[in-house]
Coordinates of C-alpha atoms in Angstrom, one line a residue:
Chain A
A248 CA 66.5 -45.8 119.6
Q249 CA 65.8 -49.4 119.0
T250 CA 67.3 -52.1 121.2
V251 CA 67.5 -55.8 120.9
T252 CA 68.0 -58.1 123.8
Q253 CA 69.0 -61.8 123.8
S254 CA 68.9 -63.0 127.4
Q255 CA 70.5 -66.4 126.8
P256 CA 74.3 -66.1 126.3
E257 CA 74.6 -69.8 125.8
M258 CA 72.4 -72.7 124.9
S259 CA 73.0 -76.4 124.2
V260 CA 70.8 -79.1 122.7
Q261 CA 71.1 -82.8 121.8
E262 CA 71.5 -83.6 118.2
A263 CA 68.1 -84.2 116.5
E264 CA 66.2 -82.4 119.3
T265 CA 64.5 -78.9 119.3
V266 CA 65.9 -75.7 120.8
T267 CA 64.3 -72.3 121.1
L268 CA 66.5 -69.1 121.2
S269 CA 64.8 -66.0 122.7
C270 CA 64.9 -62.4 121.5
T271 CA 63.1 -59.3 122.7
Y272 CA 63.3 -55.9 121.1
D273 CA 62.1 -52.3 121.8
T274 CA 60.9 -49.9 119.2
S275 CA 58.3 -47.3 118.7
E276 CA 58.0 -48.0 115.0
S277 CA 55.2 -50.2 113.5
D278 CA 57.0 -51.1 110.2
Y279 CA 60.2 -53.0 110.5
Y280 CA 62.0 -56.3 109.8
L281 CA 63.4 -58.8 112.2
F282 CA 66.2 -61.2 111.4
W283 CA 68.0 -64.1 112.8
Y284 CA 71.6 -64.4 111.7
K285 CA 74.0 -67.3 112.2
Q286 CA 77.8 -66.7 112.6
P287 CA 79.7 -69.9 112.5
P288 CA 83.3 -70.0 113.7
S289 CA 84.5 -68.9 110.2
R290 CA 82.8 -65.6 111.2
Q291 CA 80.8 -64.9 108.1
M292 CA 77.3 -63.8 109.1
I293 CA 74.6 -65.8 107.3
L294 CA 70.9 -64.9 107.2
V295 CA 68.8 -67.7 108.7
I296 CA 65.3 -66.2 108.6
R297 CA 63.5 -63.0 108.4
Q298 CA 60.1 -61.6 109.5
E299 CA 58.2 -58.6 108.3
A300 CA 56.4 -56.8 111.1
Y301 CA 53.2 -56.3 109.2
K302 CA 52.8 -60.0 108.6
Q303 CA 51.1 -61.9 111.3
Q304 CA 52.1 -65.3 110.0
N305 CA 55.3 -66.6 111.5
A306 CA 58.1 -67.2 109.0
T307 CA 59.4 -70.7 108.4
E308 CA 62.6 -71.8 106.5
N309 CA 62.9 -75.6 106.6
R310 CA 63.9 -76.6 110.1
F311 CA 63.9 -73.0 111.3
S312 CA 60.8 -71.1 112.4
V313 CA 60.0 -68.1 114.4
N314 CA 57.4 -67.2 117.0
F315 CA 56.7 -63.5 116.4
Q316 CA 54.7 -61.8 119.1
K317 CA 54.4 -58.2 117.9
A318 CA 52.5 -56.8 121.0
A319 CA 55.0 -58.4 123.3
K320 CA 58.0 -57.4 121.1
S321 CA 59.2 -60.9 121.1
F322 CA 60.9 -62.8 118.3
S323 CA 62.1 -66.3 119.2
L324 CA 63.8 -68.8 116.9
K325 CA 63.0 -72.5 116.9
I326 CA 65.4 -74.9 115.5
S327 CA 64.0 -78.4 114.9
D328 CA 65.9 -81.6 114.4
S329 CA 69.2 -79.9 115.4
Q330 CA 72.2 -80.8 113.4
L331 CA 75.9 -80.5 114.3
G332 CA 76.2 -77.9 111.6
D333 CA 73.8 -75.7 113.5
A334 CA 76.5 -74.9 116.1
A335 CA 77.2 -71.2 115.9
M336 CA 76.5 -67.9 117.4
Y337 CA 73.0 -66.7 116.7
F338 CA 72.1 -63.0 116.5
C339 CA 68.7 -61.5 116.5
A340 CA 68.6 -58.2 114.6
Y341 CA 66.1 -55.3 113.9
R342 CA 65.9 -53.1 110.9
S343 CA 63.6 -50.2 110.4
A344 CA 61.5 -50.4 107.2
T345 CA 61.2 -46.7 106.6
S346 CA 62.7 -45.1 103.5
Q347 CA 64.7 -42.6 105.6
G348 CA 68.1 -43.2 107.1
A349 CA 70.5 -46.0 106.8
Q350 CA 68.2 -48.9 107.6
K351 CA 71.0 -50.3 109.7
L352 CA 70.8 -53.5 111.5
V353 CA 70.6 -53.4 115.3
F354 CA 71.9 -56.6 116.8
G355 CA 71.4 -58.4 120.0
Q356 CA 74.3 -59.7 122.1
G357 CA 74.1 -63.1 120.6
T358 CA 73.4 -66.7 121.8
R359 CA 76.1 -69.4 121.5
L360 CA 74.4 -72.6 120.5
T361 CA 76.2 -75.9 121.1
I362 CA 75.0 -79.1 119.6
N363 CA 75.8 -82.3 121.6
P364 CA 76.2 -85.4 119.5
Chain B
D219 CA 80.1 -62.7 91.9
T220 CA 81.7 -64.3 95.0
G221 CA 79.9 -62.1 97.6
V222 CA 81.4 -59.5 99.8
S223 CA 85.2 -59.7 100.0
Q224 CA 87.3 -58.2 102.9
N225 CA 91.0 -57.8 103.1
P226 CA 93.1 -58.5 105.0
R227 CA 91.5 -61.3 107.0
H228 CA 93.8 -60.6 109.9
K229 CA 95.9 -57.6 110.9
I230 CA 98.2 -57.2 113.9
T231 CA 99.6 -53.8 114.5
K232 CA 101.4 -51.9 117.1
R233 CA 99.6 -49.2 119.1
G234 CA 99.9 -45.9 117.4
Q235 CA 100.2 -47.2 113.9
N236 CA 97.7 -46.6 111.1
V237 CA 95.8 -49.4 109.5
T238 CA 93.5 -49.6 106.4
F239 CA 91.0 -52.2 105.6
R240 CA 89.3 -52.9 102.3
C241 CA 85.8 -54.1 101.4
D242 CA 84.6 -55.1 97.9
P243 CA 80.8 -55.4 98.0
I244 CA 78.6 -57.3 95.6
S245 CA 78.9 -55.4 92.4
E246 CA 75.3 -54.3 91.9
H247 CA 74.8 -53.4 95.6
N248 CA 74.6 -49.6 96.1
R249 CA 74.5 -49.7 99.9
L250 CA 77.6 -50.5 102.0
Y251 CA 77.9 -50.7 105.7
W252 CA 80.7 -51.1 108.2
Y253 CA 80.2 -52.7 111.6
R254 CA 82.5 -53.5 114.5
Q255 CA 82.2 -56.6 116.6
T256 CA 84.0 -57.1 119.8
L257 CA 84.5 -60.6 121.3
G258 CA 81.3 -62.1 122.5
Q259 CA 79.2 -59.2 121.4
G260 CA 76.9 -58.5 118.5
P261 CA 78.1 -56.2 115.6
E262 CA 77.7 -52.4 116.1
F263 CA 76.9 -50.0 113.3
L264 CA 79.8 -47.7 112.3
T265 CA 79.0 -46.0 109.0
Y266 CA 76.8 -46.3 105.9
F267 CA 77.4 -45.4 102.2
Q268 CA 74.8 -45.1 99.5
N269 CA 76.8 -45.2 96.3
E270 CA 79.8 -43.0 97.0
A271 CA 78.1 -40.8 99.6
Q272 CA 78.8 -41.4 103.2
L273 CA 75.3 -40.7 104.7
E274 CA 75.4 -41.7 108.3
K275 CA 78.2 -42.2 110.9
S276 CA 77.8 -43.7 114.4
R277 CA 79.1 -41.8 117.4
L278 CA 81.4 -44.9 117.7
L279 CA 83.3 -43.6 114.7
S280 CA 85.8 -41.2 116.4
D281 CA 87.9 -38.7 114.4
R282 CA 90.6 -41.4 114.2
F283 CA 88.4 -43.4 111.9
S284 CA 87.7 -42.5 108.3
A285 CA 85.9 -44.3 105.6
E286 CA 85.7 -43.8 101.9
R287 CA 83.9 -45.4 99.0
P288 CA 85.3 -43.8 95.8
K289 CA 83.1 -44.2 92.7
G290 CA 80.6 -46.2 94.7
S291 CA 82.5 -49.4 94.4
F292 CA 84.9 -50.7 97.0
S293 CA 85.3 -49.1 100.4
T294 CA 88.3 -48.5 102.8
L295 CA 88.2 -48.0 106.5
E296 CA 91.2 -46.4 108.0
I297 CA 92.1 -46.2 111.7
Q298 CA 94.8 -43.7 112.6
R299 CA 96.9 -43.9 115.8
T300 CA 95.4 -47.3 116.7
E301 CA 94.7 -48.0 120.4
Q302 CA 94.2 -51.3 122.1
G303 CA 90.5 -50.7 122.3
D304 CA 90.3 -50.8 118.6
S305 CA 91.0 -54.5 118.6
A306 CA 87.9 -56.1 117.1
M307 CA 86.4 -57.7 114.1
Y308 CA 85.5 -55.2 111.4
L309 CA 82.6 -56.4 109.3
C310 CA 81.5 -55.0 105.9
A311 CA 78.1 -55.7 104.5
S312 CA 76.3 -54.6 101.3
S313 CA 72.6 -54.5 100.1
L314 CA 70.6 -53.3 97.1
G315 CA 68.1 -50.6 97.8
Y316 CA 66.5 -49.7 101.1
R317 CA 63.6 -52.3 101.0
N318 CA 66.0 -55.2 100.7
E319 CA 63.9 -57.6 102.5
Y320 CA 66.7 -60.1 102.8
G321 CA 69.0 -58.1 105.0
Y322 CA 72.5 -57.7 103.9
T323 CA 75.3 -59.8 102.6
F324 CA 78.2 -59.8 105.0
G325 CA 81.9 -60.4 104.4
S326 CA 84.1 -62.6 106.5
G327 CA 85.5 -59.6 108.3
T328 CA 89.0 -58.3 109.2
R329 CA 90.2 -59.2 112.6
L330 CA 92.4 -56.3 114.0
T331 CA 94.7 -57.0 117.0
V332 CA 96.5 -53.9 118.4
V333 CA 99.4 -54.8 120.6

C-alpha cells in the first residue's frame, strides 16, 4: 500500500518570503500522480499543483512550484512571495495512474502554514 | 454548475442516533468518493462509486456505515448507531474518468459531532 508522509506539522513564513513544505511517499508503482492540496479554514480542499510521475520537469503554477525527486520519492512544494491568503493546511497526496481500482487519493498528515505579516 | 455540494454543513447528534449526509457531485462527473477527516489529520478514503455502482470500500467503513448513489447522481452516507469516534469531517469528492489528471473536486464537507 502507498503511504505519504509530511514531516512538518507546522511551518511559518514572513509575508513575501519563500517557504518549502516537504513530502515523501512510498510506492512500488512507476506511474502515478502527486498533488498538493490547500485546505483553508473554510475546509474546502483546493488543488494547488500536480505532478505526473513520468514527467521529469517540475510542475509550476505561478508562485507555486515543486521539486519532484522520483528516485528519492520526494515531492516538496515551494511557495514564493508568500501572501496572507496562502495561510492554510497543505496536504500532499498520491494517486495511482493505473486503470484498475478507485484511483483514490492517499493523503499525508498535512502541514499547517502560517503567514506572518 | 456550482461544484460539489454537501449537506448539512454541520450535524450534532447524540450517541446511538442515525445520521445521513448528502453529496451532490458535479453533474457530468461519473466518479464519487467519500473521505473522512479527523482533526489535524489528512482525509482517509472511505468508499468510491463509479456511476451507481459502489466499487470499493475501505476497511474503515464498518457495517454501521452505508453509502448509496442511486441513478449515479447524488450520494448519501448513513451512519447507524453513531459513536463518539465517528466525530469527524466527512468529505465528498467527484471526478470524471480515471485519468483525470486534475485530481478531484471536493465539497466543503459535513462536520459531524457525536455527543
